[in-house]
Amino acid sequence: MISALHDHASSADHRDVECVLKAKKHIDVEGKGSLDHGIDAMNHSEQRRIVTCMKVVYFCAVQDIPLEKYPHECKLLCELDIPNVPFSQEYGAYMNSILGREMVLSIKDHTKKMVMSEIRSSPFYSLLIDESTDRSIKKHLIVYVLYLTNAGKGSTKSAFVELLPMESGNAKDIFETLCKFIEENFVELEKLIAIVIDGASVMTGHKTGVVSRFQEILPRIMGVHCIAHRQALVAKDGFIDHPHVYAFVDKVANKVYSWLEKSSKRHAGLWKIMTEYDIMDIKALQIHGVRWLSRGRVMQRLVSIMPAILEQWSFQFMIHFLVDVLMELNELNLEFQKQEIDITTIGALIDFTFEKLTRRYLCSHILDFAISSPHLSSFLKMTTENMLAYEDVDGKVHTHVLRIEPSGSLEECISMAQTCVKNILNALNKRFEDIPIFNAFKREDFVGMLYRNAKNKSMHDAWELCRSNKSWWNMFPEMMKLWQLSLVIPASTAACERGFSRQNFIKNTSTCSLGLETLDALMFLSIDGRESSSIDWIGVFDLWMSSKKRRAMPLE
């Protein structure tokens, strides 16, 4: 032991440490000399230039500008004589896309630490998860967290936290990936309130689904089927009794889109007809099978284009009926996609849609059918004696004959439409059976006092008004905790869908070689989008410097 100590005392490492300690003692006693001050000034100057480069990289990430453009941005700043920009164009001057990527990763790590610190301080949180594949056919799991800021006393926030890789995408893989994420980020599993999912069997499986596996650990965890996905399924359920009608309308809509988009001559001919009939010049849209609002918007365009060129009465009736019904469902879906949806209003929104569809279409007398329906009622008024009348820009009335087929009488069309509406209403009741759970948060004594103090405000707006009032916390401590809990119960995975849209925008056909680590960092900074002034750039610089051993280089 003693011989080992003697050997170390005579080693070069020991002598180097002694020299450093003597230098530090000299500086403490004598102060820094001119050489030391010069080295400090050079280091600070280099730090300022590197931080400027980091800010340029951050701007590119937030604005979804490819990292390959980063050197050109720096070159532009040099040409404009912006201060604290490296003037050297060499590789080691931190003005190339490879070092720009390293800076992006450091900024993301530093910003994510702040976000995860907020999440850990929240009394409750929920997970919003969804799976997808990117342009390079790689499976990912996107994770958002819904939590309360300011240690539970602030507003709710839905934050993108990570894009996780997956091997197989089965329930076990997703469950283990989420557990690893929770463990690595030091988030307490006991604070997890709910997991909102898209309704896929791998997520909702009764025995081995992702939610069931979490409920084996904590039985109180809620599994919430995204209400926007459920509402989209309701629209499909409407034509369960007449699938051929649904398929035929979709086929015609897509044929119209294909026929017009492939020929400028055809489009010009349609434009001429629409001009004569004083119809707004709009383009046909294609139905997208995986987009919630697609079919309703396609029908809205189709109902504006087709009356001038289509003669089949029953088809005209159906597209006018569809556009009215689907646009009502689209309005409901848009409410469900809001960033901060009040879960206590979900039942009221569904009831309002239910009552409106019932009043319009399930009337006892045929003359009252669709009486307040925006498109269908006007269509029925125009069709007198099987003639469709339009007034052109000069005020002249044009008519053309509507062809009624044996199976297309008014009574048969109304019967088919009413069957569709009944199926939609039954599907609303069936797919939203858990509404009483959301309504359970309407405690009468608490809500009564809340109504007197925050009249005509939503649950989130009322929270903003009352969370800073100490008397509420003193009088209703447990109810305030319940209020906190209800605010972080998610209802929709719309945030995840927006995240995947951002992913496909960043990783497009020109940047399909982006690795997962870089893609995750760019997505995080783009979605987070905080102001540059709110970032501790010295902290980011220190994190970047410590990420690997770097060689100092004057950037003059």
XYZ file of C-alpha atoms in Angstrom, residues 23 53 78 97 102 119 156 162 224 232 252 273 281 313 319 348 409-410 417 492 499 506 515:
23
model
C -1.795 27.953 -9.616
C -24.673 29.892 -33.588
C -21.684 37.211 -41.574
C -24.797 21.038 -40.300
C -25.069 18.552 -31.928
C -44.232 17.411 -14.990
C -53.004 22.854 -17.745
C -40.606 12.098 -26.763
C -59.985 6.807 -22.266
C -65.611 9.554 -36.561
C -68.572 9.523 -57.211
C -70.668 26.242 -66.233
C -65.287 28.721 -58.266
C -82.561 13.483 -58.242
C -75.305 14.614 -51.177
C -73.800 18.552 -23.272
C -88.847 8.745 -54.856
C -88.972 11.429 -52.166
C -82.088 9.391 -44.568
C -58.727 13.179 -27.192
C -47.536 15.741 -33.580
C -40.043 17.679 -40.772
C -32.309 9.556 -37.616
